[in-house]
């Protein structure tokens, strides 16, 4: 504990003061941390004193993280993860952000970069030295190595956007014939304190998006045009159209009125290429037949928990398939890897070593943009020096 004084010599507070000497701090710079008693008057008084010191000013948004990146303490994916951690509403978002903060995605990209860098060094060697100076089969080896990296990248691109969906939330669309209880369901889901995260107006005036935390996954329930279309349409065609519109969603919940003898005609026949959950509402009324699927009564609330659990299970199925592999969490990761894969694809098709090397360079640059490392030439020099070709 240390007493902190204002400029007049008066005590501001008793505080814990921590000193982190460079480079062993979060930002890599000298950092002093004051742990004060948190009251606004204390913080303001301390801020006022610090403001009188030369070079001292309040940090800008994200400035600590930015400095950490500039000083090589964090790569860009880790910096993004800091933002994601702060914004995480659900368990899945928190877990994914923490993994990225730990450097999982950055390490994966770096491993590809290291492999390609080595390959590039050999390709350059093949350009600069004659065949006799090189180990046998070098060119074939470099081509195989480049193809292996391309395959790995392709496997990660083929992830059904899971990382982005965990981060942004899964779109759930509720469809069904008029009067099935769609609005009641949306209200019931959104009205639950445990489920609701936030309610935000969408892009158009009359679209309301409700962000829900269902079983740890972010789900965005949009009271969409598809829903409205089903409201207006009386015939099966209306539901068919709503289903077609639901193609834009990640999950579709078909809500039917169990007490209505006409309900079965609305059951889709492979019209939707999405995870579909069929729920029969109005279980409090007598039903004319046995219904396959989840039974629900929005009037009594019976079955609502099971519906929520079923949505969460579908979300888990959709988002958890990746196992432990680091996820691409932002479109820019995907774009960069697509660019790298395209360059490697081109590399596979060219004969001239110069063009092959150039495509490798482009792939390296694209991958380097993900973590913020683009100093290909410099690293190449280092690696190249280690080769014992010639004397
Ligand atoms: P939507 O047209 O599909 O959005 O359906 P609504 O949510 O507007 O509900 C249509 C009607 O069904 C309303 O009068 C609701 O009160 C009623 N309703 C909704 N759920 C139930 C339920 O579980 N049991 C009963 N008996 N009536 C329900």
PDB file of C-alpha atoms in Angstrom, residues 110-320:
ATOM      1  CA  UNK A 110       2.699 -18.991 -38.603  1.00  0.00           C
ATOM      2  CA  UNK A 111       3.204 -22.719 -39.148  1.00  0.00           C
ATOM      3  CA  UNK A 112       1.951 -22.362 -42.731  1.00  0.00           C
ATOM      4  CA  UNK A 113       4.140 -19.340 -43.225  1.00  0.00           C
ATOM      5  CA  UNK A 114       7.210 -21.107 -41.890  1.00  0.00           C
ATOM      6  CA  UNK A 115       6.601 -24.062 -44.202  1.00  0.00           C
ATOM      7  CA  UNK A 116       6.082 -21.822 -47.240  1.00  0.00           C
ATOM      8  CA  UNK A 117       9.093 -19.708 -46.344  1.00  0.00           C
ATOM      9  CA  UNK A 118      11.283 -22.782 -46.315  1.00  0.00           C
ATOM     10  CA  UNK A 119       9.770 -23.865 -49.616  1.00  0.00           C
ATOM     11  CA  UNK A 120      10.372 -20.438 -51.090  1.00  0.00           C
ATOM     12  CA  UNK A 121      13.980 -20.502 -49.962  1.00  0.00           C
ATOM     13  CA  UNK A 122      14.508 -23.777 -51.826  1.00  0.00           C
ATOM     14  CA  UNK A 123      12.666 -22.467 -54.874  1.00  0.00           C
ATOM     15  CA  UNK A 124      14.935 -19.417 -54.863  1.00  0.00           C
ATOM     16  CA  UNK A 125      17.910 -21.684 -54.529  1.00  0.00           C
ATOM     17  CA  UNK A 126      16.772 -23.571 -57.599  1.00  0.00           C
ATOM     18  CA  UNK A 127      16.752 -20.295 -59.501  1.00  0.00           C
ATOM     19  CA  UNK A 128      20.155 -19.120 -58.276  1.00  0.00           C
ATOM     20  CA  UNK A 129      22.134 -22.334 -58.340  1.00  0.00           C
ATOM     21  CA  UNK A 130      22.727 -24.922 -60.982  1.00  0.00           C
ATOM     22  CA  UNK A 131      21.248 -28.393 -60.721  1.00  0.00           C
ATOM     23  CA  UNK A 132      24.520 -29.984 -59.656  1.00  0.00           C
ATOM     24  CA  UNK A 133      24.725 -27.798 -56.555  1.00  0.00           C
ATOM     25  CA  UNK A 134      21.284 -28.771 -55.317  1.00  0.00           C
ATOM     26  CA  UNK A 135      20.209 -31.923 -53.540  1.00  0.00           C
ATOM     27  CA  UNK A 136      18.291 -34.204 -55.844  1.00  0.00           C
ATOM     28  CA  UNK A 137      14.538 -33.794 -56.136  1.00  0.00           C
ATOM     29  CA  UNK A 138      14.456 -30.344 -54.551  1.00  0.00           C
ATOM     30  CA  UNK A 139      11.961 -28.929 -57.012  1.00  0.00           C
ATOM     31  CA  UNK A 140       9.600 -31.854 -56.640  1.00  0.00           C
ATOM     32  CA  UNK A 141       9.845 -31.498 -52.869  1.00  0.00           C
ATOM     33  CA  UNK A 142       9.021 -27.797 -52.947  1.00  0.00           C
ATOM     34  CA  UNK A 143       6.004 -28.458 -55.121  1.00  0.00           C
ATOM     35  CA  UNK A 144       4.775 -31.164 -52.788  1.00  0.00           C
ATOM     36  CA  UNK A 145       5.271 -28.918 -49.753  1.00  0.00           C
ATOM     37  CA  UNK A 146       3.324 -26.079 -51.385  1.00  0.00           C
ATOM     38  CA  UNK A 147       0.529 -28.471 -52.323  1.00  0.00           C
ATOM     39  CA  UNK A 148       0.370 -29.805 -48.746  1.00  0.00           C
ATOM     40  CA  UNK A 149      -0.033 -26.315 -47.323  1.00  0.00           C
ATOM     41  CA  UNK A 150      -2.675 -25.527 -49.910  1.00  0.00           C
ATOM     42  CA  UNK A 151      -4.631 -28.615 -48.874  1.00  0.00           C
ATOM     43  CA  UNK A 152      -4.455 -27.708 -45.216  1.00  0.00           C
ATOM     44  CA  UNK A 153      -5.624 -24.194 -45.922  1.00  0.00           C
ATOM     45  CA  UNK A 154      -8.473 -25.538 -48.042  1.00  0.00           C
ATOM     46  CA  UNK A 155      -9.529 -27.795 -45.160  1.00  0.00           C
ATOM     47  CA  UNK A 156      -9.709 -24.801 -42.851  1.00  0.00           C
ATOM     48  CA  UNK A 157     -11.628 -22.749 -45.381  1.00  0.00           C
ATOM     49  CA  UNK A 158     -14.124 -25.581 -45.628  1.00  0.00           C
ATOM     50  CA  UNK A 159     -15.429 -24.949 -42.106  1.00  0.00           C
ATOM     51  CA  UNK A 160     -18.990 -23.850 -42.879  1.00  0.00           C
ATOM     52  CA  UNK A 161     -18.117 -20.438 -41.380  1.00  0.00           C
ATOM     53  CA  UNK A 162     -18.354 -21.853 -37.871  1.00  0.00           C
ATOM     54  CA  UNK A 163     -15.955 -19.382 -36.288  1.00  0.00           C
ATOM     55  CA  UNK A 164     -17.734 -16.402 -37.775  1.00  0.00           C
ATOM     56  CA  UNK A 165     -21.126 -17.785 -36.739  1.00  0.00           C
ATOM     57  CA  UNK A 166     -20.072 -18.319 -33.134  1.00  0.00           C
ATOM     58  CA  UNK A 167     -18.851 -14.740 -33.094  1.00  0.00           C
ATOM     59  CA  UNK A 168     -21.767 -13.140 -34.909  1.00  0.00           C
ATOM     60  CA  UNK A 169     -24.579 -15.482 -33.892  1.00  0.00           C
ATOM     61  CA  UNK A 170     -26.685 -18.021 -35.774  1.00  0.00           C
ATOM     62  CA  UNK A 171     -29.715 -16.731 -37.624  1.00  0.00           C
ATOM     63  CA  UNK A 172     -32.877 -18.502 -36.577  1.00  0.00           C
ATOM     64  CA  UNK A 173     -36.039 -17.999 -38.575  1.00  0.00           C
ATOM     65  CA  UNK A 174     -39.433 -19.063 -37.297  1.00  0.00           C
ATOM     66  CA  UNK A 175     -41.907 -19.937 -40.025  1.00  0.00           C
ATOM     67  CA  UNK A 176     -45.307 -21.534 -40.172  1.00  0.00           C
ATOM     68  CA  UNK A 177     -48.883 -20.971 -41.263  1.00  0.00           C
ATOM     69  CA  UNK A 178     -50.914 -18.079 -39.876  1.00  0.00           C
ATOM     70  CA  UNK A 179     -52.080 -18.429 -36.289  1.00  0.00           C
ATOM     71  CA  UNK A 180     -49.715 -21.272 -35.459  1.00  0.00           C
ATOM     72  CA  UNK A 181     -48.304 -19.077 -32.689  1.00  0.00           C
ATOM     73  CA  UNK A 182     -45.146 -17.698 -34.319  1.00  0.00           C
ATOM     74  CA  UNK A 183     -45.385 -14.250 -32.757  1.00  0.00           C
ATOM     75  CA  UNK A 184     -46.198 -15.839 -29.415  1.00  0.00           C
ATOM     76  CA  UNK A 185     -43.086 -18.017 -29.710  1.00  0.00           C
ATOM     77  CA  UNK A 186     -40.840 -15.115 -30.621  1.00  0.00           C
ATOM     78  CA  UNK A 187     -42.244 -13.174 -27.684  1.00  0.00           C
ATOM     79  CA  UNK A 188     -41.855 -16.129 -25.346  1.00  0.00           C
ATOM     80  CA  UNK A 189     -38.234 -16.629 -26.346  1.00  0.00           C
ATOM     81  CA  UNK A 190     -37.391 -12.947 -26.242  1.00  0.00           C
ATOM     82  CA  UNK A 191     -39.309 -12.367 -23.022  1.00  0.00           C
ATOM     83  CA  UNK A 192     -37.271 -14.842 -21.013  1.00  0.00           C
ATOM     84  CA  UNK A 193     -34.786 -13.063 -18.860  1.00  0.00           C
ATOM     85  CA  UNK A 194     -32.337 -15.947 -19.014  1.00  0.00           C
ATOM     86  CA  UNK A 195     -32.352 -16.118 -22.772  1.00  0.00           C
ATOM     87  CA  UNK A 196     -32.365 -12.541 -23.940  1.00  0.00           C
ATOM     88  CA  UNK A 197     -29.111 -10.766 -24.652  1.00  0.00           C
ATOM     89  CA  UNK A 198     -30.252  -7.624 -26.370  1.00  0.00           C
ATOM     90  CA  UNK A 199     -32.901  -6.321 -28.651  1.00  0.00           C
ATOM     91  CA  UNK A 200     -31.699  -4.266 -31.577  1.00  0.00           C
ATOM     92  CA  UNK A 201     -33.547  -2.704 -34.435  1.00  0.00           C
ATOM     93  CA  UNK A 202     -32.410  -4.186 -37.717  1.00  0.00           C
ATOM     94  CA  UNK A 203     -31.565  -2.450 -40.913  1.00  0.00           C
ATOM     95  CA  UNK A 204     -35.132  -1.788 -41.890  1.00  0.00           C
ATOM     96  CA  UNK A 205     -37.560  -0.026 -39.652  1.00  0.00           C
ATOM     97  CA  UNK A 206     -39.811  -2.975 -39.032  1.00  0.00           C
ATOM     98  CA  UNK A 207     -37.272  -5.773 -38.568  1.00  0.00           C
ATOM     99  CA  UNK A 208     -36.506  -6.516 -34.973  1.00  0.00           C
ATOM    100  CA  UNK A 209     -33.554  -8.714 -34.138  1.00  0.00           C
ATOM    101  CA  UNK A 210     -33.431 -10.395 -30.801  1.00  0.00           C
ATOM    102  CA  UNK A 211     -30.074 -11.766 -29.735  1.00  0.00           C
ATOM    103  CA  UNK A 212     -30.525 -14.797 -27.541  1.00  0.00           C
ATOM    104  CA  UNK A 213     -28.112 -16.854 -25.526  1.00  0.00           C
ATOM    105  CA  UNK A 214     -29.427 -20.366 -26.044  1.00  0.00           C
ATOM    106  CA  UNK A 215     -27.378 -22.973 -24.248  1.00  0.00           C
ATOM    107  CA  UNK A 216     -24.256 -20.830 -24.541  1.00  0.00           C
ATOM    108  CA  UNK A 217     -24.617 -20.038 -28.233  1.00  0.00           C
ATOM    109  CA  UNK A 218     -25.550 -16.678 -29.691  1.00  0.00           C
ATOM    110  CA  UNK A 219     -28.705 -16.998 -31.752  1.00  0.00           C
ATOM    111  CA  UNK A 220     -30.250 -14.104 -33.606  1.00  0.00           C
ATOM    112  CA  UNK A 221     -33.976 -14.391 -33.868  1.00  0.00           C
ATOM    113  CA  UNK A 222     -35.172 -12.116 -36.599  1.00  0.00           C
ATOM    114  CA  UNK A 223     -38.798 -11.220 -36.876  1.00  0.00           C
ATOM    115  CA  UNK A 224     -38.335 -11.338 -40.598  1.00  0.00           C
ATOM    116  CA  UNK A 225     -40.226 -10.686 -43.764  1.00  0.00           C
ATOM    117  CA  UNK A 226     -40.419 -14.460 -44.181  1.00  0.00           C
ATOM    118  CA  UNK A 227     -42.434 -14.553 -40.999  1.00  0.00           C
ATOM    119  CA  UNK A 228     -44.728 -11.845 -42.254  1.00  0.00           C
ATOM    120  CA  UNK A 229     -45.159 -13.491 -45.625  1.00  0.00           C
ATOM    121  CA  UNK A 230     -46.404 -16.591 -43.842  1.00  0.00           C
ATOM    122  CA  UNK A 231     -48.783 -14.386 -41.910  1.00  0.00           C
ATOM    123  CA  UNK A 232     -50.387 -13.150 -45.071  1.00  0.00           C
ATOM    124  CA  UNK A 233     -50.373 -16.306 -47.114  1.00  0.00           C
ATOM    125  CA  UNK A 234     -53.144 -18.722 -46.358  1.00  0.00           C
ATOM    126  CA  UNK A 235     -52.048 -21.552 -48.569  1.00  0.00           C
ATOM    127  CA  UNK A 236     -49.229 -24.060 -48.548  1.00  0.00           C
ATOM    128  CA  UNK A 237     -47.562 -21.923 -51.195  1.00  0.00           C
ATOM    129  CA  UNK A 238     -47.110 -19.228 -48.571  1.00  0.00           C
ATOM    130  CA  UNK A 239     -45.155 -21.572 -46.330  1.00  0.00           C
ATOM    131  CA  UNK A 240     -43.169 -22.844 -49.296  1.00  0.00           C
ATOM    132  CA  UNK A 241     -42.147 -19.267 -50.081  1.00  0.00           C
ATOM    133  CA  UNK A 242     -41.326 -18.573 -46.460  1.00  0.00           C
ATOM    134  CA  UNK A 243     -39.136 -21.681 -46.450  1.00  0.00           C
ATOM    135  CA  UNK A 244     -37.404 -20.456 -49.581  1.00  0.00           C
ATOM    136  CA  UNK A 245     -36.741 -17.194 -47.823  1.00  0.00           C
ATOM    137  CA  UNK A 246     -35.547 -19.068 -44.778  1.00  0.00           C
ATOM    138  CA  UNK A 247     -32.648 -20.219 -46.953  1.00  0.00           C
ATOM    139  CA  UNK A 248     -30.884 -17.121 -45.694  1.00  0.00           C
ATOM    140  CA  UNK A 249     -31.140 -18.396 -42.116  1.00  0.00           C
ATOM    141  CA  UNK A 250     -28.801 -20.868 -40.429  1.00  0.00           C
ATOM    142  CA  UNK A 251     -31.581 -22.616 -38.554  1.00  0.00           C
ATOM    143  CA  UNK A 252     -35.265 -22.893 -39.340  1.00  0.00           C
ATOM    144  CA  UNK A 253     -38.005 -23.563 -36.832  1.00  0.00           C
ATOM    145  CA  UNK A 254     -41.280 -24.675 -38.383  1.00  0.00           C
ATOM    146  CA  UNK A 255     -44.133 -23.990 -35.999  1.00  0.00           C
ATOM    147  CA  UNK A 256     -47.423 -25.776 -36.614  1.00  0.00           C
ATOM    148  CA  UNK A 257     -50.773 -25.741 -34.850  1.00  0.00           C
ATOM    149  CA  UNK A 258     -51.261 -29.252 -33.460  1.00  0.00           C
ATOM    150  CA  UNK A 259     -54.987 -28.692 -33.012  1.00  0.00           C
ATOM    151  CA  UNK A 260     -55.502 -27.801 -36.672  1.00  0.00           C
ATOM    152  CA  UNK A 261     -56.470 -30.767 -38.877  1.00  0.00           C
ATOM    153  CA  UNK A 262     -54.902 -29.023 -41.880  1.00  0.00           C
ATOM    154  CA  UNK A 263     -51.459 -28.675 -40.307  1.00  0.00           C
ATOM    155  CA  UNK A 264     -49.754 -31.720 -41.872  1.00  0.00           C
ATOM    156  CA  UNK A 265     -50.018 -30.176 -45.343  1.00  0.00           C
ATOM    157  CA  UNK A 266     -47.495 -27.571 -44.247  1.00  0.00           C
ATOM    158  CA  UNK A 267     -44.815 -30.112 -43.465  1.00  0.00           C
ATOM    159  CA  UNK A 268     -42.053 -29.428 -45.951  1.00  0.00           C
ATOM    160  CA  UNK A 269     -40.831 -32.024 -48.368  1.00  0.00           C
ATOM    161  CA  UNK A 270     -37.123 -31.340 -48.775  1.00  0.00           C
ATOM    162  CA  UNK A 271     -37.799 -27.744 -49.625  1.00  0.00           C
ATOM    163  CA  UNK A 272     -35.275 -26.384 -47.257  1.00  0.00           C
ATOM    164  CA  UNK A 273     -31.626 -27.208 -47.184  1.00  0.00           C
ATOM    165  CA  UNK A 274     -31.175 -26.156 -43.552  1.00  0.00           C
ATOM    166  CA  UNK A 275     -31.308 -27.667 -40.111  1.00  0.00           C
ATOM    167  CA  UNK A 276     -35.045 -27.736 -39.495  1.00  0.00           C
ATOM    168  CA  UNK A 277     -36.842 -28.106 -36.208  1.00  0.00           C
ATOM    169  CA  UNK A 278     -40.538 -28.975 -36.317  1.00  0.00           C
ATOM    170  CA  UNK A 279     -42.568 -27.871 -33.314  1.00  0.00           C
ATOM    171  CA  UNK A 280     -46.256 -28.507 -32.740  1.00  0.00           C
ATOM    172  CA  UNK A 281     -47.943 -25.771 -30.734  1.00  0.00           C
ATOM    173  CA  UNK A 282     -51.209 -25.606 -28.776  1.00  0.00           C
ATOM    174  CA  UNK A 283     -50.653 -28.815 -26.823  1.00  0.00           C
ATOM    175  CA  UNK A 284     -53.231 -27.501 -24.328  1.00  0.00           C
ATOM    176  CA  UNK A 285     -55.979 -28.085 -26.928  1.00  0.00           C
ATOM    177  CA  UNK A 286     -57.186 -31.474 -28.097  1.00  0.00           C
ATOM    178  CA  UNK A 287     -55.239 -32.710 -31.134  1.00  0.00           C
ATOM    179  CA  UNK A 288     -56.958 -34.667 -33.919  1.00  0.00           C
ATOM    180  CA  UNK A 289     -53.906 -36.909 -34.448  1.00  0.00           C
ATOM    181  CA  UNK A 290     -50.542 -37.897 -33.057  1.00  0.00           C
ATOM    182  CA  UNK A 291     -47.855 -35.375 -34.055  1.00  0.00           C
ATOM    183  CA  UNK A 292     -44.220 -36.230 -34.705  1.00  0.00           C
ATOM    184  CA  UNK A 293     -41.909 -33.619 -33.281  1.00  0.00           C
ATOM    185  CA  UNK A 294     -41.764 -31.416 -30.233  1.00  0.00           C
ATOM    186  CA  UNK A 295     -44.999 -30.590 -28.438  1.00  0.00           C
ATOM    187  CA  UNK A 296     -45.427 -27.089 -27.086  1.00  0.00           C
ATOM    188  CA  UNK A 297     -48.073 -24.953 -25.500  1.00  0.00           C
ATOM    189  CA  UNK A 298     -47.277 -21.294 -25.580  1.00  0.00           C
ATOM    190  CA  UNK A 299     -50.407 -20.733 -23.575  1.00  0.00           C
ATOM    191  CA  UNK A 300     -49.243 -22.767 -20.559  1.00  0.00           C
ATOM    192  CA  UNK A 301     -45.509 -22.587 -21.259  1.00  0.00           C
ATOM    193  CA  UNK A 302     -45.277 -26.372 -21.300  1.00  0.00           C
ATOM    194  CA  UNK A 303     -42.573 -27.647 -23.624  1.00  0.00           C
ATOM    195  CA  UNK A 304     -40.841 -24.291 -24.005  1.00  0.00           C
ATOM    196  CA  UNK A 305     -37.729 -25.475 -22.179  1.00  0.00           C
ATOM    197  CA  UNK A 306     -37.514 -28.494 -24.477  1.00  0.00           C
ATOM    198  CA  UNK A 307     -37.835 -26.244 -27.546  1.00  0.00           C
ATOM    199  CA  UNK A 308     -35.038 -24.019 -26.282  1.00  0.00           C
ATOM    200  CA  UNK A 309     -32.889 -27.072 -25.562  1.00  0.00           C
ATOM    201  CA  UNK A 310     -33.589 -28.398 -29.063  1.00  0.00           C
ATOM    202  CA  UNK A 311     -32.549 -25.092 -30.665  1.00  0.00           C
ATOM    203  CA  UNK A 312     -29.396 -25.066 -28.543  1.00  0.00           C
ATOM    204  CA  UNK A 313     -28.639 -28.652 -29.582  1.00  0.00           C
ATOM    205  CA  UNK A 314     -29.014 -27.724 -33.255  1.00  0.00           C
ATOM    206  CA  UNK A 315     -26.746 -24.719 -32.699  1.00  0.00           C
ATOM    207  CA  UNK A 316     -24.178 -26.927 -31.012  1.00  0.00           C
ATOM    208  CA  UNK A 317     -24.355 -29.429 -33.865  1.00  0.00           C
ATOM    209  CA  UNK A 318     -23.795 -26.637 -36.369  1.00  0.00           C
ATOM    210  CA  UNK A 319     -21.017 -24.832 -34.498  1.00  0.00           C
ATOM    211  CA  UNK A 320     -19.107 -27.436 -32.545  1.00  0.00           C
TER     212      UNK A 320
END
